[in-house]
CSV table of C-alpha atoms and ligand atoms in Angstrom, one decimal:
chain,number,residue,atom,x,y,z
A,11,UNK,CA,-29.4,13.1,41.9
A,12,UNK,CA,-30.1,11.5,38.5
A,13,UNK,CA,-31.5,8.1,38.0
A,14,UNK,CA,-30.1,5.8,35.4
A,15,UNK,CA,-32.7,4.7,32.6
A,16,UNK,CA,-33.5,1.2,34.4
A,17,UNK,CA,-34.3,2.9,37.6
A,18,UNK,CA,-36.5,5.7,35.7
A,19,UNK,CA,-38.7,3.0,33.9
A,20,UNK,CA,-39.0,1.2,37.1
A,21,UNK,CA,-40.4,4.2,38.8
A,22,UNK,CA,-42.4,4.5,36.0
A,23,UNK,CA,-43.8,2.0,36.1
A,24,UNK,CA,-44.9,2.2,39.5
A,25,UNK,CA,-47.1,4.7,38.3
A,26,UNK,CA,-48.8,2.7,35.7
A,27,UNK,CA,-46.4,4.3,32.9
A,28,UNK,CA,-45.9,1.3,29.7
A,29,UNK,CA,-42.7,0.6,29.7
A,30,UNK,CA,-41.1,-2.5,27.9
A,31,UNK,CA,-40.4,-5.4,30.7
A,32,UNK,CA,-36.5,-5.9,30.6
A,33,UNK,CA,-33.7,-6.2,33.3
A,34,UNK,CA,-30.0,-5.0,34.0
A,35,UNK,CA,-26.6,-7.1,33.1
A,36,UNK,CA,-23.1,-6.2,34.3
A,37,UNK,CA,-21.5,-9.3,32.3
A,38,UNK,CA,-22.3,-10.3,28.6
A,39,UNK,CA,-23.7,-13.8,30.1
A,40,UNK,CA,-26.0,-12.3,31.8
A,41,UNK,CA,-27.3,-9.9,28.9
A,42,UNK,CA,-27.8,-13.4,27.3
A,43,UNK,CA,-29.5,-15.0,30.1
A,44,UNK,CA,-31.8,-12.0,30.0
A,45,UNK,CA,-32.3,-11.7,26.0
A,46,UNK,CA,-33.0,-16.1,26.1
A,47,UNK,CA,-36.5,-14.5,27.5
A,48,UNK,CA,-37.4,-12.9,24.3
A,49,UNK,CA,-36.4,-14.8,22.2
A,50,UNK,CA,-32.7,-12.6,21.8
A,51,UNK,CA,-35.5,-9.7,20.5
A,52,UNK,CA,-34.0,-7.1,22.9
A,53,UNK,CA,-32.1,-3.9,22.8
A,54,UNK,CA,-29.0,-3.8,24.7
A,55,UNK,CA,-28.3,0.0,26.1
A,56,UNK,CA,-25.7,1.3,28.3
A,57,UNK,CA,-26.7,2.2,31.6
A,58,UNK,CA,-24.8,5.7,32.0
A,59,UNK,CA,-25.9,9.2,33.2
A,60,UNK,CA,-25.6,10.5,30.2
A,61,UNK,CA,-27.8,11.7,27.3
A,62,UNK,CA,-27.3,10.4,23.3
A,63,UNK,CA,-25.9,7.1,23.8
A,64,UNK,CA,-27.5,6.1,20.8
A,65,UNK,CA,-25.7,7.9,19.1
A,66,UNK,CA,-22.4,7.1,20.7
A,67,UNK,CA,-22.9,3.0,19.9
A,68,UNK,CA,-24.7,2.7,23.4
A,69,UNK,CA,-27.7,1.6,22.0
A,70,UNK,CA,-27.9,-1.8,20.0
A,71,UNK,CA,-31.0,-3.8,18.9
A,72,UNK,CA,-30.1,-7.7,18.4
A,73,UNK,CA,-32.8,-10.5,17.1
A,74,UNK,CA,-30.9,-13.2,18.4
A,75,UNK,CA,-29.7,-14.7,21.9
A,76,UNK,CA,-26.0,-14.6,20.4
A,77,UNK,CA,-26.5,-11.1,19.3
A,78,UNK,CA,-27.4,-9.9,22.3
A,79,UNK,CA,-24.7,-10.6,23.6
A,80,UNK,CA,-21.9,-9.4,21.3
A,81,UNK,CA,-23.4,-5.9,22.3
A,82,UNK,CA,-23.5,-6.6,25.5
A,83,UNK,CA,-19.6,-7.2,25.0
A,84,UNK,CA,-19.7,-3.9,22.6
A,85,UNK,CA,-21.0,-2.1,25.1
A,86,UNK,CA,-19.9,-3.2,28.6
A,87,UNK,CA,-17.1,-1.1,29.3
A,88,UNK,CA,-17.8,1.2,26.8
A,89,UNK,CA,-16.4,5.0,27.7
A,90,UNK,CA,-19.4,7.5,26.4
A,91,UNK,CA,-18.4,11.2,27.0
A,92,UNK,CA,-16.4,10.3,30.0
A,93,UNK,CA,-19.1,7.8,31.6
A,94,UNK,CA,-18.0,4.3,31.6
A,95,UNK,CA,-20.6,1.7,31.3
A,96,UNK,CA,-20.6,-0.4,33.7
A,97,UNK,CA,-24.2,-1.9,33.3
A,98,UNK,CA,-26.8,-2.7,30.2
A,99,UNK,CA,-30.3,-2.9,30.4
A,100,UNK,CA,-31.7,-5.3,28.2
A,101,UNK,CA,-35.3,-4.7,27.3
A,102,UNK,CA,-37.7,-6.7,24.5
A,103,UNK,CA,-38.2,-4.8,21.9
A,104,UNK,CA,-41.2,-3.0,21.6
A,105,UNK,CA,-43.9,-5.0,20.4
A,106,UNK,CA,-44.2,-5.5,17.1
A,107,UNK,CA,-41.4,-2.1,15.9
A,108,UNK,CA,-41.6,1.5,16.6
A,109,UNK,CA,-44.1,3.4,14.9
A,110,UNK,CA,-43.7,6.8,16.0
A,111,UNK,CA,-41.3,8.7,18.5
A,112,UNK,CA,-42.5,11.7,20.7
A,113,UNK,CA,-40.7,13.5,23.2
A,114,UNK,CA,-42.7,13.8,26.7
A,115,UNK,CA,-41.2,15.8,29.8
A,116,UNK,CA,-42.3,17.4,33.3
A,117,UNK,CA,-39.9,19.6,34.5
A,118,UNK,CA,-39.8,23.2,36.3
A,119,UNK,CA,-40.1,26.3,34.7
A,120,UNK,CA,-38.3,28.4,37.1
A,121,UNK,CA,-39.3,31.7,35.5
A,122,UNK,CA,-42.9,30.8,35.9
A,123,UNK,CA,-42.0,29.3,39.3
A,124,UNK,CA,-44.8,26.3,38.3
A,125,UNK,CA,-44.1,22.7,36.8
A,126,UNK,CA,-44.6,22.8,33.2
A,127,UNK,CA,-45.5,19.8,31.1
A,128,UNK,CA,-43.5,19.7,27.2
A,129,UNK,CA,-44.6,17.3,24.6
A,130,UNK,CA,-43.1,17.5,20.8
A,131,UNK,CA,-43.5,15.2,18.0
A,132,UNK,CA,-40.2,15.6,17.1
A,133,UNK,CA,-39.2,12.3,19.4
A,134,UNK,CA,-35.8,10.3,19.8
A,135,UNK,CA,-33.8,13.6,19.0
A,136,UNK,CA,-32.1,16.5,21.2
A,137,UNK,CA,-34.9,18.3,22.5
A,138,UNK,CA,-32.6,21.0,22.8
A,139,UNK,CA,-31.4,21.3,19.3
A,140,UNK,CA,-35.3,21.2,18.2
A,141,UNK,CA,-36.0,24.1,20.8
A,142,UNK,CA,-33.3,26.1,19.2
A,143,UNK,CA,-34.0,25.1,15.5
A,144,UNK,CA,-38.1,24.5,15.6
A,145,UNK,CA,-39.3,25.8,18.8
A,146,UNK,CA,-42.9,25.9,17.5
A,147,UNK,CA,-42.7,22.0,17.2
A,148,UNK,CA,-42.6,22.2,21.3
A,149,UNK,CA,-46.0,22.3,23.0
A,150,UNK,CA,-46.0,23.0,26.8
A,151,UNK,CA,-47.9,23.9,29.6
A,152,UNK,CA,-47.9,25.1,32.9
A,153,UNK,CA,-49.1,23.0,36.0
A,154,UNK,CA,-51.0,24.5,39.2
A,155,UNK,CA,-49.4,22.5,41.8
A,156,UNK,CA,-52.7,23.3,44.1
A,157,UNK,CA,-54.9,22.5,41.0
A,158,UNK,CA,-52.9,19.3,39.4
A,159,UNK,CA,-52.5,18.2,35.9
A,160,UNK,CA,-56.1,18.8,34.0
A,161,UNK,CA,-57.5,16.7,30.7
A,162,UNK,CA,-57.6,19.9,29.0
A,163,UNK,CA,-54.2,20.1,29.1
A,164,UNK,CA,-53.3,16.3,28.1
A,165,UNK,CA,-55.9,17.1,25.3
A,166,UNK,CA,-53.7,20.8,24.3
A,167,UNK,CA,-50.6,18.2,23.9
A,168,UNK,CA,-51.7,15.2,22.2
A,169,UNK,CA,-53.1,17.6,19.6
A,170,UNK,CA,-50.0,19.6,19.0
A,171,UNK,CA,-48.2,16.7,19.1
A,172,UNK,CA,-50.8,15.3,16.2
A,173,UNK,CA,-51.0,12.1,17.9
A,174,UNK,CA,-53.9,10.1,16.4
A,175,UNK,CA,-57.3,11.0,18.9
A,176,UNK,CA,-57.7,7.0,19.2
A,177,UNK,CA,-54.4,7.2,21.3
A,178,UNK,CA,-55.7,10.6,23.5
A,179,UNK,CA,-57.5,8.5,26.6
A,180,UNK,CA,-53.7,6.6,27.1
A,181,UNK,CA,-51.9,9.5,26.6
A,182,UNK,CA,-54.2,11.6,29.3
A,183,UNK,CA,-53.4,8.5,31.6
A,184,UNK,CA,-49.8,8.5,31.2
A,185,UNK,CA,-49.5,12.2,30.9
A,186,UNK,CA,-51.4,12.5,34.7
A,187,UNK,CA,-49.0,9.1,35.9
A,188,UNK,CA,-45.9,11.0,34.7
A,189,UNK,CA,-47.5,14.3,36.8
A,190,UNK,CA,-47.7,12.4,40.0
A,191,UNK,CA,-44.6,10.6,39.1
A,192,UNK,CA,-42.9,13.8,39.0
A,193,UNK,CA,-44.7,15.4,42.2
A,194,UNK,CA,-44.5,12.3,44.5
A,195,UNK,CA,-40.6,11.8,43.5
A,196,UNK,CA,-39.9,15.2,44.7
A,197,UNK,CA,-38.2,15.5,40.6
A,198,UNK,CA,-36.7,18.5,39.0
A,199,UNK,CA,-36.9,16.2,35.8
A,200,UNK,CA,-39.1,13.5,34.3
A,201,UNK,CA,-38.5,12.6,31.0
A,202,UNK,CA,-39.4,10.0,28.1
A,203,UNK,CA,-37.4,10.2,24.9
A,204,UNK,CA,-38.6,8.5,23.0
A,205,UNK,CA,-42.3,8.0,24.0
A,206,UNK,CA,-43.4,6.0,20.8
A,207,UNK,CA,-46.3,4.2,19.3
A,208,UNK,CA,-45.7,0.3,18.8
A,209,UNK,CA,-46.4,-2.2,16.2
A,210,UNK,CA,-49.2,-3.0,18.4
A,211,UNK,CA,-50.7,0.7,18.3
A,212,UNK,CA,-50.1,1.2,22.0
A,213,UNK,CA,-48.1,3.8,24.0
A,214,UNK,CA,-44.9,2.9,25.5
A,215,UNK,CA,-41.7,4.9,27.4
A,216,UNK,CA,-38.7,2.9,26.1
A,217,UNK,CA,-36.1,5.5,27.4
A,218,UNK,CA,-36.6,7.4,31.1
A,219,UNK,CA,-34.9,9.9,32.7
A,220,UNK,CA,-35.0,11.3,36.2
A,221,UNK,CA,-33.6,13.8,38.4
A,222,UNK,CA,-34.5,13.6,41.8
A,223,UNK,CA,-34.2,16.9,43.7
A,224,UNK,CA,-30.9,16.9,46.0
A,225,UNK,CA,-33.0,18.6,49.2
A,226,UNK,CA,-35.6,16.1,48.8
A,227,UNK,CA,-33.8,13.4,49.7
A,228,UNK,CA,-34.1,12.8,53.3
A,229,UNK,CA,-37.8,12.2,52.4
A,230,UNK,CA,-37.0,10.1,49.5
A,231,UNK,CA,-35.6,6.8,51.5
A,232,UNK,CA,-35.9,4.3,48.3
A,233,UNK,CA,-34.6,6.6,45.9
A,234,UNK,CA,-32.0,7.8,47.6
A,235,UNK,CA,-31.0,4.0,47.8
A,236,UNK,CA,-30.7,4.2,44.1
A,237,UNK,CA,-27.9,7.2,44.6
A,238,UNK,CA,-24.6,5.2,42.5
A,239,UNK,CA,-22.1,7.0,44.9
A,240,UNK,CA,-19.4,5.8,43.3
A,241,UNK,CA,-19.8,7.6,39.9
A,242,UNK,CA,-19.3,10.8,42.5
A,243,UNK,CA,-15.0,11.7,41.9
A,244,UNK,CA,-13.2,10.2,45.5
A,245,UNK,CA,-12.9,14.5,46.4
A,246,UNK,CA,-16.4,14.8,46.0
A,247,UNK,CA,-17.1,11.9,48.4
A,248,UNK,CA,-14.4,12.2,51.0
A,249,UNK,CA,-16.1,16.5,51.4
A,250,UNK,CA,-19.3,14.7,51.7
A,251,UNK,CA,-17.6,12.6,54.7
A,252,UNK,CA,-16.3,15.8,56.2
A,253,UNK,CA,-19.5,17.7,56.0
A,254,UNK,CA,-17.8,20.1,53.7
A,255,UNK,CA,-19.6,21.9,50.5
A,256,UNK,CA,-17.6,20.6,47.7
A,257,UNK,CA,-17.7,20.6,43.7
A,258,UNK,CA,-15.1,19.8,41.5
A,259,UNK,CA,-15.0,22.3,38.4
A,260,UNK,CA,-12.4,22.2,35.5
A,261,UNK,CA,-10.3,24.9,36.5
A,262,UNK,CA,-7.3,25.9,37.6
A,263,UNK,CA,-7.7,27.9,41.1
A,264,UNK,CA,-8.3,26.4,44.1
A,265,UNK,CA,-11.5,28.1,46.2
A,266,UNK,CA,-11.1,28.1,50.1
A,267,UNK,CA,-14.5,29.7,51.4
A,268,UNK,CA,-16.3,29.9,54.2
A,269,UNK,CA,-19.8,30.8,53.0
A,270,UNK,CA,-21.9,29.4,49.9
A,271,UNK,CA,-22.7,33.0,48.8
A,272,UNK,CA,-18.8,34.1,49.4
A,273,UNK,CA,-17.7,31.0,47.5
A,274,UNK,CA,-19.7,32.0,44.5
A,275,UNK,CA,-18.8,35.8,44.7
A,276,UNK,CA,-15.1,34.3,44.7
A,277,UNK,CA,-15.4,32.5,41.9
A,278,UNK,CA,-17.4,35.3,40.0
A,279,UNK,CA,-14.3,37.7,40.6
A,280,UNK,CA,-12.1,34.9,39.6
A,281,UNK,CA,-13.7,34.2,36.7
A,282,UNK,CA,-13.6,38.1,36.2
A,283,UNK,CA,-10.4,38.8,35.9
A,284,UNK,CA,-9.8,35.9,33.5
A,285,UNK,CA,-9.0,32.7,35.6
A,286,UNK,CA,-10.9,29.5,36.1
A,287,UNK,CA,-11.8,28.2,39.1
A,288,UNK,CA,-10.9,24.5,40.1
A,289,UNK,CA,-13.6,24.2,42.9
A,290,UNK,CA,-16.5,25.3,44.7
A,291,UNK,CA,-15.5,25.1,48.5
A,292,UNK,CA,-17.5,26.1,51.5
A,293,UNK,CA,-16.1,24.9,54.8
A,294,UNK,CA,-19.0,26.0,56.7
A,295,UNK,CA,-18.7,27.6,59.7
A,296,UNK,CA,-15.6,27.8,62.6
A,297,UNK,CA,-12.3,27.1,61.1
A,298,UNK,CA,-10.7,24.9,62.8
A,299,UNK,CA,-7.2,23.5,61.8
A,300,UNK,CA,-8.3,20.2,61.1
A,301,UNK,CA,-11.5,21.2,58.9
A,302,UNK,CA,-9.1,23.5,57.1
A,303,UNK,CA,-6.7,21.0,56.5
A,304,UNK,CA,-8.7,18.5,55.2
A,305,UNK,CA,-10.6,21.4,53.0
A,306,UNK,CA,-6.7,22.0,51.4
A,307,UNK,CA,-5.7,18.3,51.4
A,308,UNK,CA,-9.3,17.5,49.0
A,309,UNK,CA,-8.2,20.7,46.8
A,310,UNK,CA,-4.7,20.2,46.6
A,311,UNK,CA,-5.4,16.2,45.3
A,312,UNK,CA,-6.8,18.0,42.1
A,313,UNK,CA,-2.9,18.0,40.2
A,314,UNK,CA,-4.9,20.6,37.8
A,315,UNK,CA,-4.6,23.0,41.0
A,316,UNK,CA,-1.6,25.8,40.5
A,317,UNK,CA,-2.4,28.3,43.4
A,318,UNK,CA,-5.1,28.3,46.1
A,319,UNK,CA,-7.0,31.2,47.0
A,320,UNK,CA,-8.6,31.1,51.0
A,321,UNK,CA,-11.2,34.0,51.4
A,322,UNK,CA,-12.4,34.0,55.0
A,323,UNK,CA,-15.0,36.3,56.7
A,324,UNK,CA,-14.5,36.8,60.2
A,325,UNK,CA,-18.2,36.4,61.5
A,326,UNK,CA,-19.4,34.3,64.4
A,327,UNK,CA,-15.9,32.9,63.7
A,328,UNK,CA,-13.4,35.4,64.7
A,329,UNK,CA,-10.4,35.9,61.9
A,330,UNK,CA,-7.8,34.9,64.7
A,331,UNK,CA,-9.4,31.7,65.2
A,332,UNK,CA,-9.3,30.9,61.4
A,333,UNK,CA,-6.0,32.6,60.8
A,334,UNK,CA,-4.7,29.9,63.9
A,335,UNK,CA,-6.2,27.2,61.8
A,336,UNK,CA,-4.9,27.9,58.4
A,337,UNK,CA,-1.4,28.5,60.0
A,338,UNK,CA,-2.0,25.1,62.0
A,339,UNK,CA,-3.4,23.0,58.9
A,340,UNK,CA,-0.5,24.6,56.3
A,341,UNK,CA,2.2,23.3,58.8
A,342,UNK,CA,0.7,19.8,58.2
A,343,UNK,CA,0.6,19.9,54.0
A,344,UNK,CA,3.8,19.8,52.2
A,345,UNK,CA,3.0,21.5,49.1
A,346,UNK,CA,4.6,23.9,46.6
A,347,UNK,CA,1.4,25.4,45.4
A,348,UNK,CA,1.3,28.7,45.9
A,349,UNK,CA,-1.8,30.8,48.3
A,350,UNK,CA,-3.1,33.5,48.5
A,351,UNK,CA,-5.2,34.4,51.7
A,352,UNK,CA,-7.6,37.2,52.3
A,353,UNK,CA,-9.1,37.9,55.6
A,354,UNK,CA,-12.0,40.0,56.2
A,355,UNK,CA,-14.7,40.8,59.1
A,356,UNK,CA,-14.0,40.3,63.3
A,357,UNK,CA,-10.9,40.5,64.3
A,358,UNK,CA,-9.5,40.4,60.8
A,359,UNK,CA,-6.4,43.0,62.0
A,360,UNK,CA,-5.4,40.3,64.5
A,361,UNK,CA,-6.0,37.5,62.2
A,362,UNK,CA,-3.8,39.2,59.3
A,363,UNK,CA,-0.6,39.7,61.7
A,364,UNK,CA,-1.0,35.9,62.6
A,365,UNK,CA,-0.9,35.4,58.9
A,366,UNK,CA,1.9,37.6,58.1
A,367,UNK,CA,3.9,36.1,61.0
A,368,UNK,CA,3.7,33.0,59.5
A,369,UNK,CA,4.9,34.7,56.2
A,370,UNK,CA,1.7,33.7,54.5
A,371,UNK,CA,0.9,35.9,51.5
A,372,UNK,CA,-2.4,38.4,52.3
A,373,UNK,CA,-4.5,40.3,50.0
A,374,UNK,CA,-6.4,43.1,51.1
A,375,UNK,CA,-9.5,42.8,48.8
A,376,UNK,CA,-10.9,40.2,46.6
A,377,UNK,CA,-10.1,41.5,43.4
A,378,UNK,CA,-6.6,42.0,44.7
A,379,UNK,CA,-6.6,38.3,46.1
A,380,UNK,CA,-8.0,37.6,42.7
A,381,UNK,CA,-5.7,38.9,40.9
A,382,UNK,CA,-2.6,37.4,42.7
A,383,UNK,CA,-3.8,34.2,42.4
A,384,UNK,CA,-4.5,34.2,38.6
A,385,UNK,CA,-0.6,35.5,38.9
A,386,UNK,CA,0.6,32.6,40.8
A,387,UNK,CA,-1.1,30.1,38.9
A,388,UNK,CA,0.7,31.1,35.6
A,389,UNK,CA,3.6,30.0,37.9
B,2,GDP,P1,-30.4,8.0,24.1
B,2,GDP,O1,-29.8,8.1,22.7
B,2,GDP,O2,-29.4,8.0,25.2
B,2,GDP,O3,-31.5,9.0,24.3
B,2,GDP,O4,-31.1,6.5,24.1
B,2,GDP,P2,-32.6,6.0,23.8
B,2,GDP,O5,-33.1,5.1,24.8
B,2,GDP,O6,-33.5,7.2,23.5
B,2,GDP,O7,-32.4,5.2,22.4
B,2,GDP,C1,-32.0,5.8,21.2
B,2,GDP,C2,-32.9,5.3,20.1
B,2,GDP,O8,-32.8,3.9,20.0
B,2,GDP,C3,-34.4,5.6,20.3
B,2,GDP,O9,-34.7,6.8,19.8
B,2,GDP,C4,-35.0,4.5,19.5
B,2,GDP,O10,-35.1,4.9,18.1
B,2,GDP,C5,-34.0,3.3,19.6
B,2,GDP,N1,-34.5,2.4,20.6
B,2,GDP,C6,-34.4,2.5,21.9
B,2,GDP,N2,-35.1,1.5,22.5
B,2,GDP,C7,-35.7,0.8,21.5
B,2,GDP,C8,-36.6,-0.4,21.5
B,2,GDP,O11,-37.0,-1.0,22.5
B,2,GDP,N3,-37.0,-0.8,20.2
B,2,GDP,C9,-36.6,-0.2,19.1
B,2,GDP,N4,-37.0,-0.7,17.9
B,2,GDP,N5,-35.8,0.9,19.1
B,2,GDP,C10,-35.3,1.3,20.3
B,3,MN,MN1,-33.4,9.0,24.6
């Protein structure tokens, strides 16, 4: 689950991180009731979870009251790679300008299976682009979850990041405040770009981002508050409601899967043999009609969709049972999209004649019922 920037900084700040003092507008009246405060010195920026607004007219600085809140107007509304805006945060400016931008992240390093801490002086910018392009501008290291973040390493940082050794003491604070920031969140991401100096010769975050980890969240009660369900698409919520696995992909195959691990190996094959698929699907366990229908009613809403494929394994759940409640859930949808069923596992033999009783179209492996489906969805 990813925060938006106003929620990061707040967290932040919870852990004694700078950040500039600001609040959240949905209307342009309010951006203006919040930019009277500082005197209209504020930068409006669209609250979307998405990275380089700033370069996509998200991000706007105004010096008056009136200003503020033609961006606010600009901006509200605003459609940046496919996120709408729907919310500004409008933050004072940083005390007296921006004297230097650094980049400033906790993440994990899978590979190294520890956290790893990357600072760069190349601030404000792609990281990514400038770990392709300059990756000897990136300074990192690893973290010791059973030893913590050390002053060595906030010192290794701040002097390949050439930040000035007046300003080392406030970055070793907010270095070790964005550790157990990062820790305490239960985050796969913590990041400030840009971390900057101000006018005023102080540190300061004036953009956050956060990721919370999804399977942290049942211990996670006041971030999981934050969650905006409602930038999730309706499929993706109504699976959630059904206790199905669900992700919506760009494709156009629809996955019917019982099984996270089958689900992926079924989109690997159709992915093999050329074809996209439209989903990630896992119904779970048992098969009953009305889990399967709903599965097929949340797949068949995508109009992208030109053929189904349902790839079952008999296990606990014997392939009669599941072939009953495809049979049962198909006589319920009225659809002309074409699918393709395979059937595998306990009582398979029995499940297949139900199947072909029903004139259902079978495959009898994967890369057959791969293969038919890419077929039927070239109509
Ligand atoms: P992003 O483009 O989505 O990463 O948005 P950022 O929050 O990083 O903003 C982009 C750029 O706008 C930053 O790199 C800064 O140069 C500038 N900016 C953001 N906030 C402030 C601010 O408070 N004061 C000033 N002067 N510039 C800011
Ligand atoms: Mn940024």
């Amino acid at each position: 689950m990813n925060l938006y920037e106003y929620q990061a900084k707040r967290l932040f700040a919870e852990y004694g991180i700078p950040i500039p003092s600001g609040d959240v507008a949905r209307t342009p009246e309010e951006a203006m009731a919040i930019a009277e405060k500082y005197d209209g010195k504020v930068v409006v920026k669209s609250q979307v979870h998405i990275g380089g607004r700033g370069k996509a007219g998200g991000v706007k600085l105004a010096k008056t009251v009136a200003e503020a809140g033609e961006h606010a107007e600009a901006i509200i509304g605003l459609d940046i790679k496919g996120h709408i805006t729907h919310m500004v945060l409008v933050d004072q400016l940083a005390p007296g300008g921006i004297e230097k931008e650094f980049y400033l992240a906790v993440l994990i390093d899978r590979a190294e299976k520890k956290p790893m801490m990357m600072a760069s002086a190349e601030g404000g910018m792609d990281i990514e682009q400038v770990a392709h392009d300059t990756p000897e501008k990136i300074f990192k290291v690893h973290i010791d979850p059973a030893v913590g973040f050390k002053m060595h390493q906030a010192t290794y940082l701040a002097s390949g990041m050439g930040l000035d050794k007046s300003l080392w003491k406030q970055f070793g604070k907010l270095t070790s405040n964005l550790y157990n920031c990062f820790v305490s969140s239960d985050a796969s991401l913590a990041e400030i770009n840009p971390l900057v100096i101000t006018g005023e010769g102080e540190l300061m975050a004036v953009d956050g981002k956060v990721s919370i980890d999804d399977s942290a969240m049942y211990r996670q009660p006041k971030l999981a508050e934050m969650a905006d369900d409602s930038i999730a698409p309706e499929s993706e919520q109504r699976a959630k409601e059904a206790g199905l696995s669900f992700i919506q992909l760009d494709g156009n195959i629809g996955c019917m899967v019982n099984g996270a691990g089958l689900a992926m190996t079924s989109m690997d094959i159709i992915k093999l043999f050329g074809g996209e698929p439209a989903n990630f699907l896992d119904i779970g366990g048992g098969a009953n009609a009305a889990k399967v229908q709903t599965a097929l009613e949340i797949i068949l809403s995508d109009p992208k969709v030109k053929a189904v494929l349902i790839n079952i394994f008999g296990g606990i759940t014997r392939g009669d049972e599941v072939a009953k409640g495809i049979v049962g859930a198909l006589e319920k949808i009225d659809t002309d999209v074409p699918m393709i069923l395979r059937l595998a596992g306990t009582n398979a033999k029995e499940g297949l004649e139900i199947l072909a009783d029903a004139n259902l179209p079978t495959a009898e492996t994967l890369s057959d019922a791969a293969t038919k489906a890419i077929e039927a969805a070239k109509g």
